[in-house]
Amino acid sequence: MQLKKLVIENLRSYENQEIVFPNGSTLLSGDIGSGKTTILLAIEFALFGLQPSQKANSLLRNDSDNGKVLLEFEVDNRNVII
């Protein structure tokens, strides 16, 4: 599986963000509170939904009623968007 693109809206520190992943490995690096974990949580949410220990409002940006995650990836030379 190769991640291609992640779109995040109203999740934690992200209001509206599109991340395009280059081919190969990707390293997430940054200061504490810069949003690295949110990127991983967004990918997890797109693939598996809410986990039993998670509450939906814990993922949402403050004062937001809804959020969105779009994940595009490639598996066996086929593009998948969820």
Short mmCIF file of N, CA and C in Angstrom, two decimals:
data_model
loop_
_atom_site.label_atom_id
_atom_site.label_comp_id
_atom_site.label_asym_id
_atom_site.label_seq_id
_atom_site.Cartn_x
_atom_site.Cartn_y
_atom_site.Cartn_z
N MET A 1 0.85 -1.18 0.00
CA MET A 1 0.00 0.00 0.00
C MET A 1 0.89 1.24 0.00
N GLN A 2 0.59 2.17 -0.88
CA GLN A 2 1.33 3.44 -0.97
C GLN A 2 0.34 4.58 -0.75
N LEU A 3 0.55 5.34 0.32
CA LEU A 3 -0.29 6.51 0.56
C LEU A 3 0.00 7.54 -0.52
N LYS A 4 -1.06 8.19 -1.01
CA LYS A 4 -0.89 9.21 -2.04
C LYS A 4 -1.30 10.59 -1.54
N LYS A 5 -2.50 10.68 -0.90
CA LYS A 5 -3.00 11.98 -0.48
C LYS A 5 -3.91 11.83 0.73
N LEU A 6 -3.85 12.82 1.62
CA LEU A 6 -4.70 12.88 2.79
C LEU A 6 -5.29 14.28 2.86
N VAL A 7 -6.61 14.36 2.97
CA VAL A 7 -7.29 15.64 3.14
C VAL A 7 -7.95 15.62 4.52
N ILE A 8 -7.67 16.64 5.31
CA ILE A 8 -8.18 16.74 6.68
C ILE A 8 -8.95 18.04 6.81
N GLU A 9 -10.16 17.97 7.34
CA GLU A 9 -10.94 19.17 7.62
C GLU A 9 -11.49 19.10 9.05
N ASN A 10 -11.19 20.12 9.82
CA ASN A 10 -11.71 20.30 11.18
C ASN A 10 -11.35 19.16 12.13
N LEU A 11 -10.14 18.67 12.04
CA LEU A 11 -9.64 17.69 12.99
C LEU A 11 -8.52 18.31 13.81
N ARG A 12 -8.71 18.32 15.10
CA ARG A 12 -7.74 18.83 16.06
C ARG A 12 -7.11 20.14 15.60
N SER A 13 -5.83 20.16 15.28
CA SER A 13 -5.17 21.43 14.94
C SER A 13 -5.33 21.82 13.47
N TYR A 14 -5.98 20.98 12.67
CA TYR A 14 -6.11 21.25 11.23
C TYR A 14 -7.51 21.74 10.89
N GLU A 15 -7.57 22.92 10.27
CA GLU A 15 -8.85 23.44 9.79
C GLU A 15 -9.14 22.88 8.39
N ASN A 16 -8.17 22.99 7.51
CA ASN A 16 -8.31 22.47 6.16
C ASN A 16 -6.90 22.24 5.62
N GLN A 17 -6.54 20.98 5.41
CA GLN A 17 -5.17 20.66 5.00
C GLN A 17 -5.18 19.51 4.01
N GLU A 18 -4.38 19.63 2.96
CA GLU A 18 -4.17 18.53 2.01
C GLU A 18 -2.69 18.17 2.04
N ILE A 19 -2.41 16.90 2.24
CA ILE A 19 -1.04 16.41 2.29
C ILE A 19 -0.86 15.41 1.15
N VAL A 20 0.12 15.66 0.28
CA VAL A 20 0.45 14.75 -0.80
C VAL A 20 1.72 14.02 -0.41
N PHE A 21 1.65 12.70 -0.37
CA PHE A 21 2.79 11.89 0.04
C PHE A 21 3.63 11.53 -1.17
N PRO A 22 4.95 11.75 -1.11
CA PRO A 22 5.81 11.34 -2.22
C PRO A 22 5.98 9.82 -2.22
N ASN A 23 6.45 9.29 -3.33
CA ASN A 23 6.74 7.85 -3.39
C ASN A 23 7.85 7.54 -2.39
N GLY A 24 7.80 6.36 -1.81
CA GLY A 24 8.82 5.95 -0.85
C GLY A 24 8.37 6.18 0.58
N SER A 25 9.32 6.25 1.46
CA SER A 25 9.04 6.42 2.89
C SER A 25 8.83 7.89 3.22
N THR A 26 8.01 8.13 4.24
CA THR A 26 7.75 9.49 4.71
C THR A 26 8.04 9.56 6.19
N LEU A 27 8.75 10.58 6.60
CA LEU A 27 9.06 10.83 8.00
C LEU A 27 8.29 12.04 8.46
N LEU A 28 7.50 11.88 9.52
CA LEU A 28 6.80 13.02 10.11
C LEU A 28 7.66 13.59 11.21
N SER A 29 8.01 14.85 11.08
CA SER A 29 8.90 15.49 12.03
C SER A 29 8.37 16.88 12.34
N GLY A 30 8.50 17.29 13.60
CA GLY A 30 8.06 18.63 13.97
C GLY A 30 8.04 18.80 15.47
N ASP A 31 7.80 20.03 15.89
CA ASP A 31 7.72 20.34 17.32
C ASP A 31 6.51 19.68 17.96
N ILE A 32 6.52 19.60 19.26
CA ILE A 32 5.37 19.11 20.01
C ILE A 32 4.18 20.00 19.70
N GLY A 33 3.05 19.37 19.40
CA GLY A 33 1.83 20.12 19.10
C GLY A 33 1.72 20.59 17.67
N SER A 34 2.61 20.13 16.79
CA SER A 34 2.57 20.60 15.41
C SER A 34 1.61 19.82 14.52
N GLY A 35 1.07 18.68 15.00
CA GLY A 35 0.05 17.96 14.25
C GLY A 35 0.45 16.61 13.70
N LYS A 36 1.60 16.09 14.11
CA LYS A 36 2.06 14.78 13.62
C LYS A 36 1.08 13.67 13.99
N THR A 37 0.66 13.64 15.22
CA THR A 37 -0.25 12.61 15.69
C THR A 37 -1.60 12.73 15.01
N THR A 38 -2.04 13.94 14.74
CA THR A 38 -3.32 14.15 14.07
C THR A 38 -3.31 13.52 12.68
N ILE A 39 -2.19 13.61 11.98
CA ILE A 39 -2.08 12.99 10.66
C ILE A 39 -2.26 11.47 10.80
N LEU A 40 -1.61 10.89 11.79
CA LEU A 40 -1.73 9.44 12.00
C LEU A 40 -3.14 9.06 12.42
N LEU A 41 -3.77 9.86 13.28
CA LEU A 41 -5.14 9.59 13.71
C LEU A 41 -6.11 9.71 12.53
N ALA A 42 -5.87 10.65 11.63
CA ALA A 42 -6.73 10.82 10.46
C ALA A 42 -6.63 9.59 9.56
N ILE A 43 -5.42 9.08 9.35
CA ILE A 43 -5.24 7.88 8.54
C ILE A 43 -5.94 6.69 9.21
N GLU A 44 -5.75 6.55 10.51
CA GLU A 44 -6.40 5.47 11.25
C GLU A 44 -7.91 5.57 11.15
N PHE A 45 -8.45 6.77 11.30
CA PHE A 45 -9.90 6.97 11.22
C PHE A 45 -10.43 6.60 9.83
N ALA A 46 -9.71 7.02 8.79
CA ALA A 46 -10.15 6.70 7.42
C ALA A 46 -10.19 5.20 7.18
N LEU A 47 -9.21 4.48 7.69
CA LEU A 47 -9.12 3.04 7.45
C LEU A 47 -10.02 2.21 8.36
N PHE A 48 -10.16 2.63 9.63
CA PHE A 48 -10.81 1.76 10.62
C PHE A 48 -11.99 2.40 11.34
N GLY A 49 -12.26 3.68 11.13
CA GLY A 49 -13.33 4.35 11.86
C GLY A 49 -12.90 4.66 13.28
N LEU A 50 -13.86 5.05 14.09
CA LEU A 50 -13.56 5.35 15.50
C LEU A 50 -13.17 4.07 16.23
N GLN A 51 -12.15 4.16 17.05
CA GLN A 51 -11.73 3.05 17.88
C GLN A 51 -12.59 3.03 19.14
N PRO A 52 -12.76 1.86 19.78
CA PRO A 52 -13.63 1.76 20.95
C PRO A 52 -13.30 2.76 22.06
N SER A 53 -12.05 3.10 22.22
CA SER A 53 -11.67 4.02 23.30
C SER A 53 -11.77 5.49 22.89
N GLN A 54 -12.10 5.77 21.62
CA GLN A 54 -12.16 7.15 21.13
C GLN A 54 -13.58 7.70 21.20
N LYS A 55 -13.66 9.00 21.42
CA LYS A 55 -14.92 9.73 21.30
C LYS A 55 -14.78 10.62 20.08
N ALA A 56 -15.83 10.72 19.29
CA ALA A 56 -15.77 11.50 18.06
C ALA A 56 -15.35 12.94 18.32
N ASN A 57 -15.86 13.54 19.38
CA ASN A 57 -15.52 14.95 19.64
C ASN A 57 -14.06 15.14 20.06
N SER A 58 -13.36 14.06 20.41
CA SER A 58 -11.94 14.19 20.74
C SER A 58 -11.09 14.40 19.48
N LEU A 59 -11.62 14.02 18.33
CA LEU A 59 -10.92 14.22 17.07
C LEU A 59 -11.24 15.57 16.43
N LEU A 60 -12.40 16.13 16.77
CA LEU A 60 -12.82 17.37 16.12
C LEU A 60 -12.06 18.58 16.64
N ARG A 61 -11.90 19.53 15.75
CA ARG A 61 -11.32 20.82 16.09
C ARG A 61 -12.27 21.54 17.05
N ASN A 62 -11.71 22.32 17.97
CA ASN A 62 -12.56 23.05 18.92
C ASN A 62 -13.60 23.88 18.18
N ASP A 63 -14.82 23.88 18.69
CA ASP A 63 -15.95 24.64 18.14
C ASP A 63 -16.39 24.15 16.76
N SER A 64 -16.05 22.92 16.38
CA SER A 64 -16.50 22.34 15.11
C SER A 64 -17.51 21.25 15.40
N ASP A 65 -18.55 21.20 14.57
CA ASP A 65 -19.58 20.18 14.72
C ASP A 65 -19.34 18.97 13.81
N ASN A 66 -18.49 19.15 12.78
CA ASN A 66 -18.22 18.03 11.89
C ASN A 66 -16.81 18.15 11.33
N GLY A 67 -16.33 17.04 10.85
CA GLY A 67 -14.99 16.99 10.26
C GLY A 67 -15.00 16.04 9.08
N LYS A 68 -13.88 16.01 8.38
CA LYS A 68 -13.80 15.17 7.18
C LYS A 68 -12.37 14.66 7.02
N VAL A 69 -12.27 13.41 6.60
CA VAL A 69 -10.99 12.82 6.25
C VAL A 69 -11.17 12.10 4.92
N LEU A 70 -10.30 12.40 3.96
CA LEU A 70 -10.28 11.70 2.69
C LEU A 70 -8.87 11.13 2.53
N LEU A 71 -8.79 9.85 2.28
CA LEU A 71 -7.50 9.19 2.13
C LEU A 71 -7.45 8.53 0.75
N GLU A 72 -6.40 8.84 0.01
CA GLU A 72 -6.18 8.22 -1.29
C GLU A 72 -4.89 7.41 -1.21
N PHE A 73 -4.98 6.14 -1.64
CA PHE A 73 -3.80 5.29 -1.62
C PHE A 73 -3.87 4.32 -2.79
N GLU A 74 -2.75 3.63 -3.02
CA GLU A 74 -2.65 2.68 -4.13
C GLU A 74 -2.35 1.30 -3.58
N VAL A 75 -3.11 0.32 -4.07
CA VAL A 75 -2.89 -1.08 -3.71
C VAL A 75 -2.91 -1.89 -5.00
N ASP A 76 -1.87 -2.64 -5.26
CA ASP A 76 -1.80 -3.48 -6.47
C ASP A 76 -2.10 -2.67 -7.72
N ASN A 77 -1.50 -1.50 -7.84
CA ASN A 77 -1.65 -0.61 -8.99
C ASN A 77 -3.08 -0.11 -9.20
N ARG A 78 -3.88 -0.10 -8.13
CA ARG A 78 -5.24 0.42 -8.20
C ARG A 78 -5.38 1.55 -7.19
N ASN A 79 -5.93 2.66 -7.62
CA ASN A 79 -6.18 3.79 -6.71
C ASN A 79 -7.44 3.53 -5.90
N VAL A 80 -7.37 3.80 -4.62
CA VAL A 80 -8.51 3.65 -3.72
C VAL A 80 -8.68 4.97 -3.00
N ILE A 81 -9.90 5.46 -2.94
CA ILE A 81 -10.21 6.70 -2.20
C ILE A 81 -11.30 6.38 -1.19
N ILE A 82 -11.01 6.69 0.08
CA ILE A 82 -12.01 6.49 1.13
C ILE A 82 -12.11 7.75 1.96
#
